[in-house]
XYZ file of C-alpha atoms in Angstrom:
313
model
C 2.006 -9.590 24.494
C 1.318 -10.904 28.114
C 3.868 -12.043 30.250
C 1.647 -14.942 31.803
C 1.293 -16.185 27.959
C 3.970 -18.285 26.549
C 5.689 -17.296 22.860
C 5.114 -20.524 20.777
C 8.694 -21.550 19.173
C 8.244 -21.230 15.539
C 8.842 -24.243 13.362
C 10.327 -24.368 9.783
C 7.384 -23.402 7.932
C 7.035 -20.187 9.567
C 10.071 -18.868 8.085
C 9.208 -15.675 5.478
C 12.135 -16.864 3.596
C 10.322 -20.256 2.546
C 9.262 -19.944 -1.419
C 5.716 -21.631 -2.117
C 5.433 -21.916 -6.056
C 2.319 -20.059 -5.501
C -0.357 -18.143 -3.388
C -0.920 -19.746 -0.552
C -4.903 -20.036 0.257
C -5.324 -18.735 3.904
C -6.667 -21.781 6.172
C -7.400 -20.514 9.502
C -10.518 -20.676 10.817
C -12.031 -17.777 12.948
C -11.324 -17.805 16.521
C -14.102 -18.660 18.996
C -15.508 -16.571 21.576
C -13.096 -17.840 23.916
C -10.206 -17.732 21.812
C -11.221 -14.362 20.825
C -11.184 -12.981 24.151
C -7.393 -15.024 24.834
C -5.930 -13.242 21.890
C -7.430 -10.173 21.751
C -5.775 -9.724 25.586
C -2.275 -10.935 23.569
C -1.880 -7.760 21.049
C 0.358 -5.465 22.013
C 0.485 -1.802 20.669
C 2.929 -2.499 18.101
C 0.355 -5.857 16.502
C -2.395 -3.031 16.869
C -0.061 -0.775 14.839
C 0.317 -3.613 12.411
C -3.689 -4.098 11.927
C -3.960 -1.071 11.192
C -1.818 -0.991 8.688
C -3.204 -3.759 7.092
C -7.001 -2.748 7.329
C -5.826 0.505 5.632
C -3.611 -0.575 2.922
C -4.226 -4.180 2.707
C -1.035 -5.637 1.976
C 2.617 -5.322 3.471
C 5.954 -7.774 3.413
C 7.968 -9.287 6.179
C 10.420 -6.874 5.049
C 8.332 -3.693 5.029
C 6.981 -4.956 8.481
C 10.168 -5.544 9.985
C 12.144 -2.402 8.552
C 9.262 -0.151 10.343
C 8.372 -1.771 13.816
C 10.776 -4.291 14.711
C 14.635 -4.051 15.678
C 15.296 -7.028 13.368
C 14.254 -9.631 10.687
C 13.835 -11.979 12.634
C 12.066 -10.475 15.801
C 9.428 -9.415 12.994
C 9.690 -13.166 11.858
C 9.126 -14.572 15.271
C 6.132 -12.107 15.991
C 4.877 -12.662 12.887
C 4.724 -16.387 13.116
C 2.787 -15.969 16.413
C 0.073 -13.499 14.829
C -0.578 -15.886 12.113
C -1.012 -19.105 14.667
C -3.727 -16.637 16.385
C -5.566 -15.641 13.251
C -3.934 -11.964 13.362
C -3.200 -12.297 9.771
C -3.601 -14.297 7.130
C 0.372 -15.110 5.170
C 0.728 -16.168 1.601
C 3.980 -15.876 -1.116
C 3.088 -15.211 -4.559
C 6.111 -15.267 -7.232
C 3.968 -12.207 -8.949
C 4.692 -10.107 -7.043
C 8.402 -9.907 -8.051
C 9.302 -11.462 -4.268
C 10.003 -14.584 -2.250
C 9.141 -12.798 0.968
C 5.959 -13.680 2.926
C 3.026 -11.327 2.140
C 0.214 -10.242 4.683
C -3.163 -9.409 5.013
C -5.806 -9.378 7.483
C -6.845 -12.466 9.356
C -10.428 -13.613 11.193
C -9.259 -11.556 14.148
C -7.511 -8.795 12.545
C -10.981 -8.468 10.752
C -12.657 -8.631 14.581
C -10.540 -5.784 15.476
C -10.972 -3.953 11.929
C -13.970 -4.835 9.865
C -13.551 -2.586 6.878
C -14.463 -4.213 3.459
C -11.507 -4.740 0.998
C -12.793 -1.971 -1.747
C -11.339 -1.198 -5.449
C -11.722 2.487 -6.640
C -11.380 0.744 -10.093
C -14.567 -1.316 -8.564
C -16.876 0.330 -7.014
C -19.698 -1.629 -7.594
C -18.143 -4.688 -6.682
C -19.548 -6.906 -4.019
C -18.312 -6.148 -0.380
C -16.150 -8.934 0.698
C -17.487 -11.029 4.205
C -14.539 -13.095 4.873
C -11.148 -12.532 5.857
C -10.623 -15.422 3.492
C -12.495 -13.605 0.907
C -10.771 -10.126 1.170
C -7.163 -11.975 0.949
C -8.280 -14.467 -1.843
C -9.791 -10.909 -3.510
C -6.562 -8.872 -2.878
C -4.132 -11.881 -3.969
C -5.890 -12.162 -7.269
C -6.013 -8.270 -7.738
C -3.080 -8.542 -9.684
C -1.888 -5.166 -8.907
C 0.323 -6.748 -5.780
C 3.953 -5.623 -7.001
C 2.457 -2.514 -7.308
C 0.712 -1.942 -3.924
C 4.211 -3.040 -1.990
C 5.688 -0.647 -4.482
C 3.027 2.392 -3.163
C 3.593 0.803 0.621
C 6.942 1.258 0.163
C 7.617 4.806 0.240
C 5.698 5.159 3.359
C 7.256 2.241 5.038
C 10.619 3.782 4.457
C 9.171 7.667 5.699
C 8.428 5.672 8.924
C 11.931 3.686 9.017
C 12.814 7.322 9.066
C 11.212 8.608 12.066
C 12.862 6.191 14.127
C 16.241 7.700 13.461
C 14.946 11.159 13.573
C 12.962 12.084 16.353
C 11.767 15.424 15.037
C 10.643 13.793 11.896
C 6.582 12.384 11.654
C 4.496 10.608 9.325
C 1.477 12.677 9.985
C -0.895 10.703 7.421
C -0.891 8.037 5.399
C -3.802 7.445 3.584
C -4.296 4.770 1.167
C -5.774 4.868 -2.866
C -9.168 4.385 -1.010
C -9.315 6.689 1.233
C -8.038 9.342 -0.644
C -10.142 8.792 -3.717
C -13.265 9.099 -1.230
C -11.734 12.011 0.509
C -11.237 13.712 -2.609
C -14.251 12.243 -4.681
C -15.379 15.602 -6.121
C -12.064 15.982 -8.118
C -11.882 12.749 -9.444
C -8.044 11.979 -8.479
C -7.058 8.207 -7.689
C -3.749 9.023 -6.657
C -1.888 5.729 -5.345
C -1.402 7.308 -1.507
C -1.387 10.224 0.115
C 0.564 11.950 3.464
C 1.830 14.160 5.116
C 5.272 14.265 5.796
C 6.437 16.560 9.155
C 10.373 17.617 8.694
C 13.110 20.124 9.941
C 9.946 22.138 11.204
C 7.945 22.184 7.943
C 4.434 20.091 7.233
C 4.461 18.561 3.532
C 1.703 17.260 2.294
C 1.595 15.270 -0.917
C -0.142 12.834 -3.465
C 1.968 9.522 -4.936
C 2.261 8.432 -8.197
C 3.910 4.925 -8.455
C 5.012 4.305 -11.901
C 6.198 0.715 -12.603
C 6.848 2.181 -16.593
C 3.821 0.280 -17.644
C 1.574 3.341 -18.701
C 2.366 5.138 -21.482
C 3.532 8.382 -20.486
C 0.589 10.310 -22.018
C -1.549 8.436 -19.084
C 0.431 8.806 -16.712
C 0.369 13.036 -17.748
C -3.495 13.002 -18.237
C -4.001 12.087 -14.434
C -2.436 15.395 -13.635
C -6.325 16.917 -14.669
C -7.724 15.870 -11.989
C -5.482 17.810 -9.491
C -5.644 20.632 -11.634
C -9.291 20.590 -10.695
C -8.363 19.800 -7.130
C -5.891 22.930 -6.703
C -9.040 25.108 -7.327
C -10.505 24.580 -3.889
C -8.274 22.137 -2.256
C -4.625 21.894 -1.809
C -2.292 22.353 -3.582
C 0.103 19.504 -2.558
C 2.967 18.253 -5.017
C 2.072 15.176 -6.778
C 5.139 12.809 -6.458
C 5.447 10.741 -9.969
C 7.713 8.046 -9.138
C 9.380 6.166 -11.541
C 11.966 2.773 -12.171
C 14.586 4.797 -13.607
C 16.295 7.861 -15.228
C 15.072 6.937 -18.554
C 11.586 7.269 -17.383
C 12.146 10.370 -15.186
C 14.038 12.154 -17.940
C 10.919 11.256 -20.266
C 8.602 12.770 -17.738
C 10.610 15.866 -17.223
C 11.060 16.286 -20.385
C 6.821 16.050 -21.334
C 6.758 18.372 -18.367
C 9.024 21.453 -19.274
C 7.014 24.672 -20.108
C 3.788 22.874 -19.145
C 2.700 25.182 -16.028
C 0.817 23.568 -13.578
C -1.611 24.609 -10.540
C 0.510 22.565 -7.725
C 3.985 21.340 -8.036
C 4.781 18.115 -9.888
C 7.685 16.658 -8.772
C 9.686 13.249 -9.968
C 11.841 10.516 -8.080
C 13.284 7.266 -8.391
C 12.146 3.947 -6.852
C 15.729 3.003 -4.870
C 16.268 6.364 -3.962
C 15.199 7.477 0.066
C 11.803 9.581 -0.221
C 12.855 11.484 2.896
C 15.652 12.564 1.194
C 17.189 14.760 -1.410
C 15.663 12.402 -3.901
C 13.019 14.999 -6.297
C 13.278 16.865 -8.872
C 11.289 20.078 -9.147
C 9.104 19.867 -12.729
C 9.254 23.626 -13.225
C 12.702 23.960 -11.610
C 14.725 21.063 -12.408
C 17.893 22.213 -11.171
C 19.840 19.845 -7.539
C 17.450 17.401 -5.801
C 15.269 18.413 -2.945
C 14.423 16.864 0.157
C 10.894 16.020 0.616
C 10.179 18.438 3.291
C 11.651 21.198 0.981
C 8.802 20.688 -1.508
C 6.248 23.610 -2.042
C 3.578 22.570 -0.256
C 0.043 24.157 0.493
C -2.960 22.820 2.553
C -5.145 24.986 1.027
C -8.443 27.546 2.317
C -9.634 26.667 5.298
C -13.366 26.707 3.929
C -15.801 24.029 3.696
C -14.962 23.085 -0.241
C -11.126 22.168 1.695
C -12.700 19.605 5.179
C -9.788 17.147 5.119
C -7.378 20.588 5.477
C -3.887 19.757 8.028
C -3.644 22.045 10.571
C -0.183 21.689 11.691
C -0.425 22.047 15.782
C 3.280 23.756 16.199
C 1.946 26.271 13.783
């Protein structure tokens, strides 16, 4: 932000802790050409950060915000309340979505400096959205929320990460719609997809957020599609992440004997991704740290054209 522009002091209602008993219905009108100039000048590298974020995977909490690019709670509050007073983002709370934290999205000039349409793999032929009003209204009532700040949450924590550890990177982070378009011709719809950079070694995988709603013969039958994948692609572990050991023990257990064309590898929702938190499908012996995963980025031919090339390699 500028140092010839003022912070406005926040007042009561921009605090994330403040419960609505509902969505909130975004209310700011798009900037004028004037205004738009003023704020665009105001975003700093970390709010540009931010948009992207949110133009890629739609949705993130105060929380996840703050625990990623901001020192504290309430520097993350403070900025927050100032990005939402300038049409950054739009800010709602929805008790669906299992929290009383303030959720974002995209506002009218987060959609100036990002104008990607909100899309739905499950919905493809659904209407582009034209709005910033429309895409959040569209996202709120998606009713997958609790499970997109689930997915957002691994990566969100992978980042946390890097701050600690300089030699660790979050190389990509794609969302459900990118990857499904990147990897149309196989058909998988995983729920995210990166590339995690560790103690010298460049894992790539595919997430699988499992809330325990599916039963566990879907949740198996999506594994197909990366079978088909592994034939010209990579062959990156697909990360099934579950609520509990109930469910992971389940999953193993469906698992053993089964072989598979790229590792398959289960974890728990509270435990650290970055850490010793998987289990190995066809070698379920001590937890292994993410970057210890078998990992392979596949032929570098033209069937493989979103292949990593790791540059210390």
């Amino acid at each position: 932000m500028s140092g010839h522009t003022p912070t406005p002091a926040p007042d009561p209602s921009d605090d994330p802790s403040t419960t609505d008993s509902g969505p909130s219905e975004p209310r700011q009108r798009p900037p004028s050409k004037k205004e738009l100039l003023r704020y665009l000048r105001q975003l700093t590298l970390r709010d540009h950060q931010l948009l992207d974020w949110l133009a890629e995977h739609y949705l993130l909490s105060t929380d996840q915000i703050a625990t990623a690019l901001f020192p504290s709670k309430r520097s993350a509050w403070l900025r927050l309340a100032v990005l939402h007073r300038i049409g950054a983002v739009h800010r709602f709370s929805d008790i669906r979505a299992g929290t009383s934290q303030r959720l974002y999205t995209l506002g009218p000039l987060g959609l100036v400096v990002h104008p990607h349409p909100y899309t739905d793999p499950a919905r493809a032929d659904a209407r582009p959205t034209r709005t910033s009003v429309e895409r959040a209204t569209r996202i709120i009532g998606s009713g997958r929320l609790r499970h997109l700040l689930g997915t957002n949450q691994l990566f969100i924590d992978l980042h946390a990460y890097t701050r600690t550890d300089p030699s660790a990177r979050l190389v990509r982070w794609w969302s459900e719609q990118h990857t499904t378009a990147a990897y149309t011709l196989a058909g998988i719809r995983p729920d995210g997809h990166g590339i995690w950079h560790a103690a010298g070694r460049a894992v790539g995988f595919f997430l699988e957020h499992d809330n325990g709603t599916e039963p566990l013969r879907t949740v198996l039958r999506k594994l197909r599609a990366y079978e088909r994948l592994a034939e010209y692609g990579p062959r990156y572990p697909v990360l099934l992440r579950v609520p509990n050991h109930r469910r992971e023990a389940n999953l193993l257990d469906a698992l053993a004997g089964v072989p598979t064309a790229m590792p398959v590898a289960t974890g728990l929702h509270d435990e650290h991704p970055a850490g010793p938190a998987w289990t190995l499908a066809a070698d379920p012996g001590s937890r292994r740290w993410l970057h210890e995963l078998p990992s392979d980025h596949g032929p570098d031919t033209a069937t493989n054209p979103h292949r990593y090339t790791d540059p210390d390699d």
